[in-house]
mmCIF file of C-alpha atoms and ligand atoms in Angstrom:
data_model
loop_
_atom_site.group_PDB
_atom_site.id
_atom_site.type_symbol
_atom_site.label_atom_id
_atom_site.label_comp_id
_atom_site.label_asym_id
_atom_site.label_seq_id
_atom_site.Cartn_x
_atom_site.Cartn_y
_atom_site.Cartn_z
ATOM 1 C CA MET A 1 -69.748 -23.222 -29.078
ATOM 2 C CA THR A 2 -72.549 -20.910 -27.853
ATOM 3 C CA LYS A 3 -71.201 -21.236 -24.342
ATOM 4 C CA ASP A 4 -67.800 -20.164 -25.565
ATOM 5 C CA LEU A 5 -69.192 -17.131 -27.321
ATOM 6 C CA ILE A 6 -71.121 -16.147 -24.226
ATOM 7 C CA GLU A 7 -68.020 -16.473 -22.060
ATOM 8 C CA LYS A 8 -66.019 -14.291 -24.449
ATOM 9 C CA ALA A 9 -68.784 -11.708 -24.595
ATOM 10 C CA LYS A 10 -69.041 -11.712 -20.801
ATOM 11 C CA ASP A 11 -65.335 -10.952 -20.502
ATOM 12 C CA LYS A 12 -65.614 -8.029 -22.876
ATOM 13 C CA PHE A 13 -68.698 -6.768 -21.106
ATOM 14 C CA ALA A 14 -66.963 -7.044 -17.727
ATOM 15 C CA GLU A 15 -64.077 -4.961 -19.025
ATOM 16 C CA ILE A 16 -66.415 -2.247 -20.241
ATOM 17 C CA ILE A 17 -68.377 -2.127 -17.003
ATOM 18 C CA LYS A 18 -65.167 -1.935 -14.973
ATOM 19 C CA GLU A 19 -63.935 0.964 -17.072
ATOM 20 C CA GLN A 20 -67.216 2.815 -16.748
ATOM 21 C CA LEU A 21 -67.431 2.311 -12.991
ATOM 22 C CA GLU A 22 -63.925 3.758 -12.701
ATOM 23 C CA ARG A 23 -64.911 6.627 -14.941
ATOM 24 C CA VAL A 24 -67.866 7.432 -12.679
ATOM 25 C CA GLU A 25 -65.486 7.696 -9.709
ATOM 26 C CA VAL A 26 -63.421 10.242 -11.647
ATOM 27 C CA LEU A 27 -66.569 12.158 -12.598
ATOM 28 C CA LYS A 28 -67.530 12.437 -8.954
ATOM 29 C CA LYS A 29 -64.482 14.597 -8.269
ATOM 30 C CA THR A 30 -65.239 18.220 -8.983
ATOM 31 C CA ILE A 31 -62.642 20.310 -10.777
ATOM 32 C CA ALA A 32 -62.735 24.112 -10.781
ATOM 33 C CA ASP A 33 -63.326 25.958 -14.060
ATOM 34 C CA ILE A 34 -60.332 27.686 -15.640
ATOM 35 C CA ASP A 35 -60.192 31.437 -15.191
ATOM 36 C CA TYR A 36 -58.826 32.635 -18.532
ATOM 37 C CA LYS A 37 -58.411 36.171 -17.179
ATOM 38 C CA LYS A 38 -55.636 34.874 -14.965
ATOM 39 C CA LEU A 39 -53.789 33.079 -17.771
ATOM 40 C CA THR A 40 -50.895 34.684 -19.632
ATOM 41 C CA PRO A 41 -50.402 33.795 -22.354
ATOM 42 C CA ILE A 42 -53.482 31.939 -23.469
ATOM 43 C CA ILE A 43 -52.250 29.335 -25.949
ATOM 44 C CA ILE A 44 -54.547 28.751 -28.905
ATOM 45 C CA GLY A 45 -53.692 25.566 -30.803
ATOM 46 C CA ILE A 46 -54.782 25.268 -34.412
ATOM 47 C CA CYS A 47 -55.280 21.725 -35.732
ATOM 48 C CA PHE A 48 -55.657 21.907 -39.478
ATOM 49 C CA GLY A 49 -57.285 18.543 -40.064
ATOM 50 C CA ASP A 50 -57.585 17.175 -43.581
ATOM 51 C CA GLY A 51 -59.750 17.480 -46.682
ATOM 52 C CA ILE A 52 -61.368 20.916 -46.782
ATOM 53 C CA GLY A 53 -60.295 21.201 -43.128
ATOM 54 C CA GLU A 54 -56.788 22.200 -44.129
ATOM 55 C CA VAL A 55 -58.166 25.015 -46.257
ATOM 56 C CA ILE A 56 -60.960 26.446 -44.144
ATOM 57 C CA SER A 57 -59.058 26.332 -40.854
ATOM 58 C CA ARG A 58 -56.422 28.603 -42.391
ATOM 59 C CA HIS A 59 -59.132 31.111 -43.325
ATOM 60 C CA ALA A 60 -60.457 30.988 -39.767
ATOM 61 C CA GLN A 61 -56.953 31.390 -38.385
ATOM 62 C CA ARG A 62 -56.561 34.508 -40.525
ATOM 63 C CA VAL A 63 -59.692 36.015 -38.951
ATOM 64 C CA LEU A 64 -58.587 35.095 -35.426
ATOM 65 C CA ALA A 65 -55.092 36.477 -35.942
ATOM 66 C CA HIS A 66 -56.625 39.677 -37.346
ATOM 67 C CA VAL A 67 -58.954 40.385 -34.431
ATOM 68 C CA LEU A 68 -56.335 39.351 -31.850
ATOM 69 C CA LYS A 69 -53.312 41.090 -33.355
ATOM 70 C CA ASP A 70 -52.889 43.544 -30.454
ATOM 71 C CA GLU A 71 -53.162 40.740 -27.916
ATOM 72 C CA VAL A 72 -50.576 38.713 -29.802
ATOM 73 C CA SER A 73 -48.170 41.633 -29.918
ATOM 74 C CA LYS A 74 -48.668 42.217 -26.174
ATOM 75 C CA GLY A 75 -47.848 38.551 -25.594
ATOM 76 C CA LYS A 76 -51.276 37.789 -24.137
ATOM 77 C CA ILE A 77 -52.155 35.294 -26.850
ATOM 78 C CA VAL A 78 -49.906 32.745 -28.507
ATOM 79 C CA PHE A 79 -50.905 30.696 -31.531
ATOM 80 C CA LYS A 80 -49.522 27.221 -31.938
ATOM 81 C CA ASP A 81 -49.876 25.363 -35.244
ATOM 82 C CA ILE A 82 -50.493 21.653 -34.786
ATOM 83 C CA ASP A 83 -49.965 19.407 -37.794
ATOM 84 C CA GLY A 84 -50.322 15.674 -37.784
ATOM 85 C CA LEU A 85 -54.071 15.254 -37.471
ATOM 86 C CA THR A 86 -54.428 14.352 -41.134
ATOM 87 C CA ILE A 87 -56.061 11.061 -42.037
ATOM 88 C CA GLU A 88 -52.812 9.994 -43.717
ATOM 89 C CA ASN A 89 -50.823 10.406 -40.506
ATOM 90 C CA ARG A 90 -53.539 8.923 -38.300
ATOM 91 C CA ALA A 91 -53.819 5.914 -40.611
ATOM 92 C CA LYS A 92 -50.030 5.503 -40.715
ATOM 93 C CA GLN A 93 -49.818 5.513 -36.938
ATOM 94 C CA MET A 94 -53.068 3.557 -36.557
ATOM 95 C CA LYS A 95 -54.232 6.028 -33.910
ATOM 96 C CA ALA A 96 -57.299 8.249 -33.686
ATOM 97 C CA ILE A 97 -54.909 10.909 -32.374
ATOM 98 C CA PRO A 98 -51.166 10.136 -32.590
ATOM 99 C CA ASP A 99 -49.426 10.442 -29.195
ATOM 100 C CA ASP A 100 -47.179 13.381 -30.137
ATOM 101 C CA VAL A 101 -50.157 15.287 -31.547
ATOM 102 C CA LEU A 102 -52.146 14.655 -28.378
ATOM 103 C CA GLU A 103 -49.250 15.983 -26.285
ATOM 104 C CA GLU A 104 -49.168 19.164 -28.347
ATOM 105 C CA ILE A 105 -52.922 19.571 -28.051
ATOM 106 C CA LYS A 106 -52.719 19.157 -24.303
ATOM 107 C CA SER A 107 -50.052 21.857 -24.092
ATOM 108 C CA CYS A 108 -52.623 24.406 -25.342
ATOM 109 C CA HIS A 109 -55.534 25.929 -23.444
ATOM 110 C CA VAL A 110 -58.016 26.028 -26.291
ATOM 111 C CA ILE A 111 -58.026 24.419 -29.705
ATOM 112 C CA LEU A 112 -59.451 25.431 -33.038
ATOM 113 C CA LYS A 113 -59.859 22.201 -34.942
ATOM 114 C CA GLY A 114 -60.464 21.793 -38.665
ATOM 115 C CA PRO A 115 -62.607 18.901 -39.923
ATOM 116 C CA THR A 116 -60.911 15.515 -40.020
ATOM 117 C CA THR A 117 -61.902 12.490 -42.069
ATOM 118 C CA THR A 118 -63.667 9.801 -40.065
ATOM 119 C CA PRO A 119 -62.990 6.366 -41.557
ATOM 120 C CA GLN A 120 -66.030 4.242 -42.154
ATOM 121 C CA THR A 121 -66.512 0.569 -42.823
ATOM 122 C CA GLY A 122 -65.657 -0.179 -46.433
ATOM 123 C CA ASP A 123 -63.552 2.877 -47.333
ATOM 124 C CA LYS A 124 -59.828 2.838 -48.066
ATOM 125 C CA TRP A 125 -58.738 3.812 -44.537
ATOM 126 C CA PRO A 126 -58.174 1.483 -41.606
ATOM 127 C CA ASN A 127 -61.250 1.621 -39.421
ATOM 128 C CA ILE A 128 -59.699 3.753 -36.652
ATOM 129 C CA GLU A 129 -61.867 5.802 -34.319
ATOM 130 C CA SER A 130 -62.973 9.314 -35.268
ATOM 131 C CA ALA A 131 -60.454 11.980 -34.208
ATOM 132 C CA ASN A 132 -63.300 14.204 -32.975
ATOM 133 C CA VAL A 133 -64.821 11.559 -30.794
ATOM 134 C CA ALA A 134 -61.394 10.560 -29.428
ATOM 135 C CA MET A 135 -60.447 14.159 -28.676
ATOM 136 C CA ARG A 136 -63.733 14.744 -26.862
ATOM 137 C CA ARG A 137 -63.060 11.698 -24.735
ATOM 138 C CA TYR A 138 -59.302 12.220 -24.107
ATOM 139 C CA LEU A 139 -59.848 15.832 -23.058
ATOM 140 C CA ASP A 140 -63.196 15.083 -21.394
ATOM 141 C CA LEU A 141 -64.980 17.733 -23.456
ATOM 142 C CA PHE A 142 -68.389 16.835 -22.130
ATOM 143 C CA ALA A 143 -70.444 19.712 -23.489
ATOM 144 C CA ASN A 144 -71.045 20.146 -27.169
ATOM 145 C CA VAL A 145 -72.611 23.580 -27.439
ATOM 146 C CA ARG A 146 -74.148 24.421 -30.801
ATOM 147 C CA PRO A 147 -75.993 27.676 -31.297
ATOM 148 C CA VAL A 148 -78.243 28.169 -34.318
ATOM 149 C CA LYS A 149 -79.744 31.553 -35.116
ATOM 150 C CA VAL A 150 -82.067 32.736 -37.841
ATOM 151 C CA PRO A 151 -83.120 36.165 -36.525
ATOM 152 C CA LYS A 152 -85.618 36.914 -39.267
ATOM 153 C CA GLU A 153 -87.506 33.717 -38.397
ATOM 154 C CA GLY A 154 -87.288 34.336 -34.667
ATOM 155 C CA ILE A 155 -85.013 31.303 -34.253
ATOM 156 C CA ASP A 156 -82.433 31.538 -31.489
ATOM 157 C CA TRP A 157 -81.535 28.070 -30.294
ATOM 158 C CA CYS A 158 -78.692 26.816 -28.201
ATOM 159 C CA PHE A 159 -78.194 23.059 -28.197
ATOM 160 C CA PHE A 160 -76.333 21.362 -25.348
ATOM 161 C CA ARG A 161 -75.361 17.969 -26.702
ATOM 162 C CA GLU A 162 -73.854 15.521 -24.237
ATOM 163 C CA ASN A 163 -70.509 14.769 -25.792
ATOM 164 C CA THR A 164 -68.805 11.922 -23.978
ATOM 165 C CA GLU A 165 -71.463 9.277 -23.342
ATOM 166 C CA GLY A 166 -74.555 7.828 -24.988
ATOM 167 C CA ALA A 167 -74.107 5.750 -28.115
ATOM 168 C CA TYR A 168 -70.717 7.332 -28.764
ATOM 169 C CA ILE A 169 -68.650 6.514 -25.726
ATOM 170 C CA LEU A 170 -68.473 2.843 -26.548
ATOM 171 C CA GLY A 171 -69.114 3.180 -30.243
ATOM 172 C CA SER A 172 -65.740 1.730 -31.015
ATOM 173 C CA LYS A 173 -66.025 -0.933 -28.344
ATOM 174 C CA GLY A 174 -69.025 -2.728 -29.650
ATOM 175 C CA PHE A 175 -68.235 -6.195 -30.900
ATOM 176 C CA ASP A 176 -69.332 -9.005 -33.118
ATOM 177 C CA VAL A 177 -70.377 -11.703 -30.693
ATOM 178 C CA SER A 178 -70.660 -14.223 -33.498
ATOM 179 C CA GLN A 179 -70.692 -14.166 -37.280
ATOM 180 C CA ASP A 180 -74.316 -13.094 -37.124
ATOM 181 C CA LEU A 181 -74.649 -11.066 -33.962
ATOM 182 C CA SER A 182 -73.270 -7.551 -33.352
ATOM 183 C CA VAL A 183 -73.654 -5.544 -30.179
ATOM 184 C CA ASP A 184 -73.016 -1.861 -29.462
ATOM 185 C CA PHE A 185 -73.518 -0.119 -26.143
ATOM 186 C CA LYS A 186 -75.123 3.040 -24.912
ATOM 187 C CA VAL A 187 -74.123 4.429 -21.542
ATOM 188 C CA ILE A 188 -75.618 7.262 -19.486
ATOM 189 C CA THR A 189 -74.269 8.051 -16.048
ATOM 190 C CA GLU A 190 -75.895 10.173 -13.368
ATOM 191 C CA GLN A 191 -72.838 12.447 -13.238
ATOM 192 C CA GLY A 192 -72.452 12.664 -17.011
ATOM 193 C CA ALA A 193 -76.090 13.628 -17.479
ATOM 194 C CA GLU A 194 -76.024 16.061 -14.586
ATOM 195 C CA ARG A 195 -73.051 18.112 -15.765
ATOM 196 C CA ILE A 196 -74.464 18.802 -19.235
ATOM 197 C CA ILE A 197 -78.011 19.436 -17.980
ATOM 198 C CA ARG A 198 -76.709 21.795 -15.315
ATOM 199 C CA MET A 199 -74.748 23.690 -17.934
ATOM 200 C CA ALA A 200 -77.901 24.102 -20.028
ATOM 201 C CA PHE A 201 -79.847 25.423 -17.023
ATOM 202 C CA GLU A 202 -77.027 27.782 -16.050
ATOM 203 C CA TYR A 203 -76.950 29.122 -19.601
ATOM 204 C CA ALA A 204 -80.724 29.695 -19.461
ATOM 205 C CA ARG A 205 -80.460 31.420 -16.079
ATOM 206 C CA LYS A 206 -77.623 33.720 -17.161
ATOM 207 C CA ASN A 207 -79.415 34.648 -20.370
ATOM 208 C CA LYS A 208 -82.789 35.100 -18.643
ATOM 209 C CA ILE A 209 -84.414 32.326 -20.648
ATOM 210 C CA ASP A 210 -87.370 30.739 -18.879
ATOM 211 C CA ARG A 211 -87.483 27.408 -20.664
ATOM 212 C CA VAL A 212 -85.246 24.384 -21.162
ATOM 213 C CA THR A 213 -86.218 21.460 -23.377
ATOM 214 C CA VAL A 214 -84.831 17.981 -22.843
ATOM 215 C CA VAL A 215 -84.973 15.650 -25.838
ATOM 216 C CA THR A 216 -84.941 11.872 -25.387
ATOM 217 C CA LYS A 217 -86.725 8.732 -26.469
ATOM 218 C CA SER A 218 -87.362 7.728 -22.887
ATOM 219 C CA ASN A 219 -90.682 6.057 -23.747
ATOM 220 C CA VAL A 220 -88.726 3.371 -25.618
ATOM 221 C CA VAL A 221 -85.081 3.586 -24.557
ATOM 222 C CA LYS A 222 -86.251 3.454 -21.008
ATOM 223 C CA THR A 223 -83.124 2.908 -18.964
ATOM 224 C CA THR A 224 -80.496 5.263 -20.371
ATOM 225 C CA ASP A 225 -82.777 7.948 -21.824
ATOM 226 C CA GLY A 226 -84.994 7.414 -18.800
ATOM 227 C CA ARG A 227 -82.078 8.361 -16.554
ATOM 228 C CA PHE A 228 -81.241 11.410 -18.651
ATOM 229 C CA SER A 229 -84.823 12.590 -18.376
ATOM 230 C CA LYS A 230 -85.019 11.940 -14.624
ATOM 231 C CA VAL A 231 -81.808 13.871 -13.999
ATOM 232 C CA ALA A 232 -83.209 16.780 -16.027
ATOM 233 C CA PHE A 233 -86.357 16.942 -13.885
ATOM 234 C CA ARG A 234 -84.280 16.645 -10.711
ATOM 235 C CA ILE A 235 -82.031 19.553 -11.710
ATOM 236 C CA ALA A 236 -85.058 21.593 -12.840
ATOM 237 C CA ARG A 237 -86.282 21.687 -9.233
ATOM 238 C CA GLU A 238 -83.280 23.880 -8.430
ATOM 239 C CA TYR A 239 -84.416 26.438 -11.019
ATOM 240 C CA PRO A 240 -88.034 27.278 -10.183
ATOM 241 C CA GLN A 241 -88.015 30.216 -12.591
ATOM 242 C CA ILE A 242 -87.223 27.914 -15.525
ATOM 243 C CA ARG A 243 -89.755 25.519 -17.037
ATOM 244 C CA LEU A 244 -88.504 22.152 -18.244
ATOM 245 C CA ASP A 245 -90.339 20.225 -20.931
ATOM 246 C CA GLU A 246 -89.465 16.885 -22.461
ATOM 247 C CA TRP A 247 -89.855 16.082 -26.154
ATOM 248 C CA TYR A 248 -89.160 12.814 -27.914
ATOM 249 C CA ILE A 249 -86.545 12.967 -30.629
ATOM 250 C CA ASP A 250 -88.915 11.938 -33.446
ATOM 251 C CA ILE A 251 -91.516 14.639 -32.881
ATOM 252 C CA MET A 252 -88.788 17.153 -32.055
ATOM 253 C CA THR A 253 -87.260 16.607 -35.496
ATOM 254 C CA ALA A 254 -90.658 17.434 -36.967
ATOM 255 C CA LYS A 255 -91.200 20.487 -34.757
ATOM 256 C CA LEU A 256 -87.911 22.061 -35.819
ATOM 257 C CA ILE A 257 -89.395 22.514 -39.276
ATOM 258 C CA ASP A 258 -92.743 23.735 -37.972
ATOM 259 C CA PRO A 259 -92.560 27.535 -38.350
ATOM 260 C CA LEU A 260 -95.339 28.065 -35.806
ATOM 261 C CA ARG A 261 -93.764 26.017 -33.068
ATOM 262 C CA ARG A 262 -90.024 26.128 -33.534
ATOM 263 C CA LYS A 263 -89.329 29.620 -32.285
ATOM 264 C CA ASP A 264 -90.624 28.659 -28.839
ATOM 265 C CA PHE A 265 -87.616 26.411 -28.280
ATOM 266 C CA LYS A 266 -84.595 28.155 -26.790
ATOM 267 C CA VAL A 267 -82.264 25.915 -24.825
ATOM 268 C CA ILE A 268 -82.235 22.263 -25.796
ATOM 269 C CA VAL A 269 -80.315 19.569 -23.918
ATOM 270 C CA LEU A 270 -79.955 16.048 -25.235
ATOM 271 C CA PRO A 271 -77.885 12.850 -25.298
ATOM 272 C CA ASN A 272 -75.057 12.479 -27.772
ATOM 273 C CA LEU A 273 -76.548 10.834 -30.857
ATOM 274 C CA TYR A 274 -79.816 12.778 -30.817
ATOM 275 C CA GLY A 275 -77.735 15.935 -30.477
ATOM 276 C CA ASP A 276 -75.632 14.927 -33.450
ATOM 277 C CA ILE A 277 -78.679 14.465 -35.643
ATOM 278 C CA LEU A 278 -80.824 17.353 -34.471
ATOM 279 C CA THR A 279 -78.032 19.917 -34.753
ATOM 280 C CA ASP A 280 -77.427 19.062 -38.415
ATOM 281 C CA GLU A 281 -81.109 19.614 -39.073
ATOM 282 C CA ALA A 282 -81.064 22.876 -37.141
ATOM 283 C CA ALA A 283 -77.948 24.074 -38.965
ATOM 284 C CA GLN A 284 -79.632 23.389 -42.284
ATOM 285 C CA LEU A 285 -82.321 25.913 -41.351
ATOM 286 C CA GLN A 286 -79.613 28.502 -40.753
ATOM 287 C CA GLY A 287 -78.157 28.022 -44.228
ATOM 288 C CA GLY A 288 -76.461 24.638 -44.074
ATOM 289 C CA VAL A 289 -73.989 22.767 -41.923
ATOM 290 C CA GLY A 290 -71.273 24.973 -43.438
ATOM 291 C CA THR A 291 -72.606 27.898 -41.411
ATOM 292 C CA ALA A 292 -72.588 26.305 -37.971
ATOM 293 C CA GLY A 293 -69.868 26.188 -35.347
ATOM 294 C CA SER A 294 -69.526 23.923 -32.375
ATOM 295 C CA ALA A 295 -67.890 24.308 -28.971
ATOM 296 C CA ASN A 296 -66.623 21.249 -27.116
ATOM 297 C CA ILE A 297 -66.158 22.312 -23.548
ATOM 298 C CA GLY A 298 -64.517 20.540 -20.665
ATOM 299 C CA LYS A 299 -63.042 21.619 -17.351
ATOM 300 C CA ARG A 300 -59.413 21.887 -18.484
ATOM 301 C CA TRP A 301 -59.595 22.273 -22.231
ATOM 302 C CA ALA A 302 -62.035 23.434 -24.845
ATOM 303 C CA MET A 303 -62.072 22.708 -28.548
ATOM 304 C CA PHE A 304 -63.929 24.583 -31.272
ATOM 305 C CA GLU A 305 -64.808 23.144 -34.646
ATOM 306 C CA ALA A 306 -67.189 23.098 -37.588
ATOM 307 C CA ILE A 307 -70.163 20.787 -37.236
ATOM 308 C CA HIS A 308 -69.485 19.123 -40.574
ATOM 309 C CA GLY A 309 -66.846 16.752 -41.900
ATOM 310 C CA SER A 310 -63.880 17.073 -44.257
ATOM 311 C CA ALA A 311 -65.927 16.809 -47.494
ATOM 312 C CA PRO A 312 -63.665 14.380 -49.398
ATOM 313 C CA ARG A 313 -65.980 14.622 -52.410
ATOM 314 C CA MET A 314 -65.325 18.363 -52.710
ATOM 315 C CA VAL A 315 -61.593 17.756 -52.537
ATOM 316 C CA LYS A 316 -61.768 15.000 -55.174
ATOM 317 C CA GLU A 317 -63.698 17.273 -57.495
ATOM 318 C CA GLY A 318 -61.098 20.031 -56.997
ATOM 319 C CA ARG A 319 -63.515 22.298 -55.139
ATOM 320 C CA ALA A 320 -61.697 22.596 -51.782
ATOM 321 C CA LYS A 321 -60.886 26.231 -52.390
ATOM 322 C CA PHE A 322 -64.606 26.974 -52.789
ATOM 323 C CA ALA A 323 -65.473 25.479 -49.390
ATOM 324 C CA ASP A 324 -67.368 27.796 -47.058
ATOM 325 C CA PRO A 325 -65.165 28.829 -44.108
ATOM 326 C CA SER A 326 -68.142 30.276 -42.161
ATOM 327 C CA SER A 327 -68.436 27.246 -39.880
ATOM 328 C CA MET A 328 -64.801 27.537 -38.782
ATOM 329 C CA ILE A 329 -65.034 31.316 -38.468
ATOM 330 C CA ARG A 330 -68.112 30.894 -36.293
ATOM 331 C CA ALA A 331 -66.186 28.349 -34.230
ATOM 332 C CA SER A 332 -63.457 30.978 -33.830
ATOM 333 C CA ALA A 333 -66.013 33.466 -32.526
ATOM 334 C CA MET A 334 -67.144 30.887 -29.996
ATOM 335 C CA LEU A 335 -63.535 30.382 -28.974
ATOM 336 C CA LEU A 336 -63.113 34.135 -28.465
ATOM 337 C CA ARG A 337 -66.245 34.261 -26.321
ATOM 338 C CA HIS A 338 -65.054 31.307 -24.282
ATOM 339 C CA ILE A 339 -61.732 32.920 -23.388
ATOM 340 C CA GLY A 340 -63.398 36.203 -22.528
ATOM 341 C CA TYR A 341 -62.845 38.292 -25.674
ATOM 342 C CA LEU A 342 -66.480 39.261 -26.039
ATOM 343 C CA GLN A 343 -66.083 42.322 -28.245
ATOM 344 C CA PRO A 344 -64.065 40.725 -31.021
ATOM 345 C CA ALA A 345 -66.361 37.688 -30.788
ATOM 346 C CA GLU A 346 -69.398 39.857 -31.354
ATOM 347 C CA LYS A 347 -67.777 41.591 -34.315
ATOM 348 C CA VAL A 348 -66.996 38.290 -35.984
ATOM 349 C CA GLU A 349 -70.531 36.995 -35.370
ATOM 350 C CA GLN A 350 -72.185 40.142 -36.688
ATOM 351 C CA ALA A 351 -69.975 40.165 -39.784
ATOM 352 C CA LEU A 352 -70.800 36.502 -40.440
ATOM 353 C CA GLU A 353 -74.530 37.129 -40.209
ATOM 354 C CA ILE A 354 -74.443 40.238 -42.372
ATOM 355 C CA CYS A 355 -72.451 38.462 -45.068
ATOM 356 C CA GLY A 356 -74.345 35.179 -44.947
ATOM 357 C CA GLN A 357 -77.913 36.207 -44.219
ATOM 358 C CA TYR A 358 -78.428 39.880 -45.108
ATOM 359 C CA GLU A 359 -76.161 41.784 -47.435
ATOM 360 C CA LYS A 360 -74.984 38.727 -49.412
ATOM 361 C CA LYS A 361 -72.914 40.884 -51.765
ATOM 362 C CA ILE A 362 -70.616 37.914 -52.239
ATOM 363 C CA THR A 363 -72.006 34.419 -51.993
ATOM 364 C CA ILE A 364 -70.329 31.113 -51.393
ATOM 365 C CA THR A 365 -71.893 27.857 -52.488
ATOM 366 C CA GLY A 366 -69.023 25.389 -52.667
ATOM 367 C CA ARG A 367 -69.099 25.636 -56.474
ATOM 368 C CA GLU A 368 -66.901 27.426 -58.975
ATOM 369 C CA SER A 369 -69.668 29.819 -59.960
ATOM 370 C CA ALA A 370 -69.449 31.527 -56.551
ATOM 371 C CA ALA A 371 -66.660 32.971 -54.386
ATOM 372 C CA THR A 372 -63.632 31.094 -53.105
ATOM 373 C CA GLY A 373 -63.192 30.669 -49.367
ATOM 374 C CA SER A 374 -60.395 33.175 -49.463
ATOM 375 C CA GLU A 375 -62.528 35.820 -51.206
ATOM 376 C CA TYR A 376 -65.352 35.161 -48.801
ATOM 377 C CA THR A 377 -62.977 35.578 -45.832
ATOM 378 C CA ASP A 378 -61.887 38.941 -47.271
ATOM 379 C CA TYR A 379 -65.566 39.900 -47.448
ATOM 380 C CA ILE A 380 -66.084 38.959 -43.776
ATOM 381 C CA LEU A 381 -62.906 40.810 -42.754
ATOM 382 C CA SER A 382 -64.078 43.918 -44.586
ATOM 383 C CA TRP A 383 -67.199 43.940 -42.404
ATOM 384 C CA ILE A 384 -65.197 43.232 -39.241
ATOM 385 C CA ASP A 385 -63.131 46.349 -39.997
ATOM 386 C CA ASN A 386 -66.127 48.424 -41.027
ATOM 387 C CA PRO A 387 -66.655 51.158 -38.375
ATOM 388 C CA ARG A 388 -70.400 50.984 -39.104
ATOM 389 C CA LEU A 389 -70.610 47.265 -38.323
ATOM 390 C CA ALA A 390 -72.732 47.407 -35.151
ATOM 391 C CA GLU A 391 -75.050 50.046 -36.530
ATOM 392 C CA SER A 392 -75.507 48.212 -39.843
ATOM 393 C CA TYR A 393 -76.144 44.953 -38.020
ATOM 394 C CA LYS A 394 -78.977 46.580 -36.053
ATOM 395 C CA THR A 395 -80.534 47.871 -39.260
ATOM 396 C CA PHE A 396 -80.241 44.487 -40.903
ATOM 397 C CA ILE A 397 -81.948 42.546 -38.139
ATOM 398 C CA SER A 398 -84.724 45.084 -37.489
HETATM 399 C C1 LIG B 401 -70.216 16.050 -35.383
HETATM 400 C C2 LIG B 401 -69.752 15.012 -36.387
HETATM 401 C C3 LIG B 401 -69.000 13.922 -35.635
HETATM 402 C C4 LIG B 401 -69.965 13.318 -34.648
HETATM 403 C C5 LIG B 401 -68.404 12.851 -36.540
HETATM 404 C C6 LIG B 401 -67.463 13.438 -37.559
HETATM 405 C C7 LIG B 401 -67.739 11.754 -35.766
HETATM 406 O O1 LIG B 401 -70.835 14.518 -37.104
HETATM 407 O O2 LIG B 401 -69.355 16.680 -34.752
HETATM 408 O O3 LIG B 401 -71.418 16.246 -35.253
HETATM 409 O O4 LIG B 401 -70.721 12.415 -34.995
HETATM 410 O O5 LIG B 401 -69.977 13.767 -33.511
HETATM 411 MG MG1 LIG B 402 -72.703 15.480 -36.703
#
């Protein structure tokens, strides 16, 4: 009996190792970055998702279409609506991303993606893999870049979360060895660690930031986190002007709420699961997960999304129209920056900060007593169109 179980487990393990060794070979091949300046048109796909996703991605689309209207009329930008990423359709097709939807996504250059429901053990949906995690893997979106800014507290962080490995890559491939024993896997590869760490260092170099922080638990999770940490120190040798320090995830979580220490952190690079957790905490300090956007960047595609989920509870309580679209609008600004539209990106970001952190003439809380997402989007648009935007922003942050 035990022997049988071990044999079965060995077979599964062998399959996983084979797949990962093949993946490493693919990672070893370098692919050039896309030059968006040379692309006409740039195709922006909008995946509406489900739950509040369907509502807030339309608000974000409205902002994008507004700031890009000249580009659209010149034929430089094309929007493509992509339906079919709803939980209902994914459950019906029993696929994290149905094949036809994936084809459509792949026909775009960049994607704005609304939140999608991730089934969990015990809910009414079949336990299919998360659409986010699948999309990150299918499109090899290895860098999850999550900025968090609270200017009045001196906080200006940029998190580089590894997005395709760690505890996530095989999250759906773990297995129950017996009735009593379950095993999941965590994988870190030299190449996977290197590409995200290098991106963090390059970001620091370009932005004249002299410090990068790597977050692990390499004192306990010695092999995988140990490798991540070693790669970070190896890459750091190529950047003598940048100091690298390593923090363990537990104390790092504490330091993010230490007002004396937290503003010293600037660029933070970390494996997948720690990045997932720490960025929610960081976003809370900025005003909640509803205010944070997230870029998922790969060599061929890039996808931009909110950092939160589809909030089924809000939908059930009839509050979807009160959901805060700021996260998706911030994701849109990140998308604009990524494809080289820096000026409209800056306008959107400044308007978001003025509305959410300074002027606060209209507030959004997710409840009926405050604005609807649509009203709040109008408020943001009014600042985007305000000729005194840049000047007012300077006054606000000073
Ligand atoms: C995120 C989310 C996802 C993740 C979920 C929805 C699978 O929490 O983007 O941070 O864990 O990566
Ligand atoms: Mg998360």
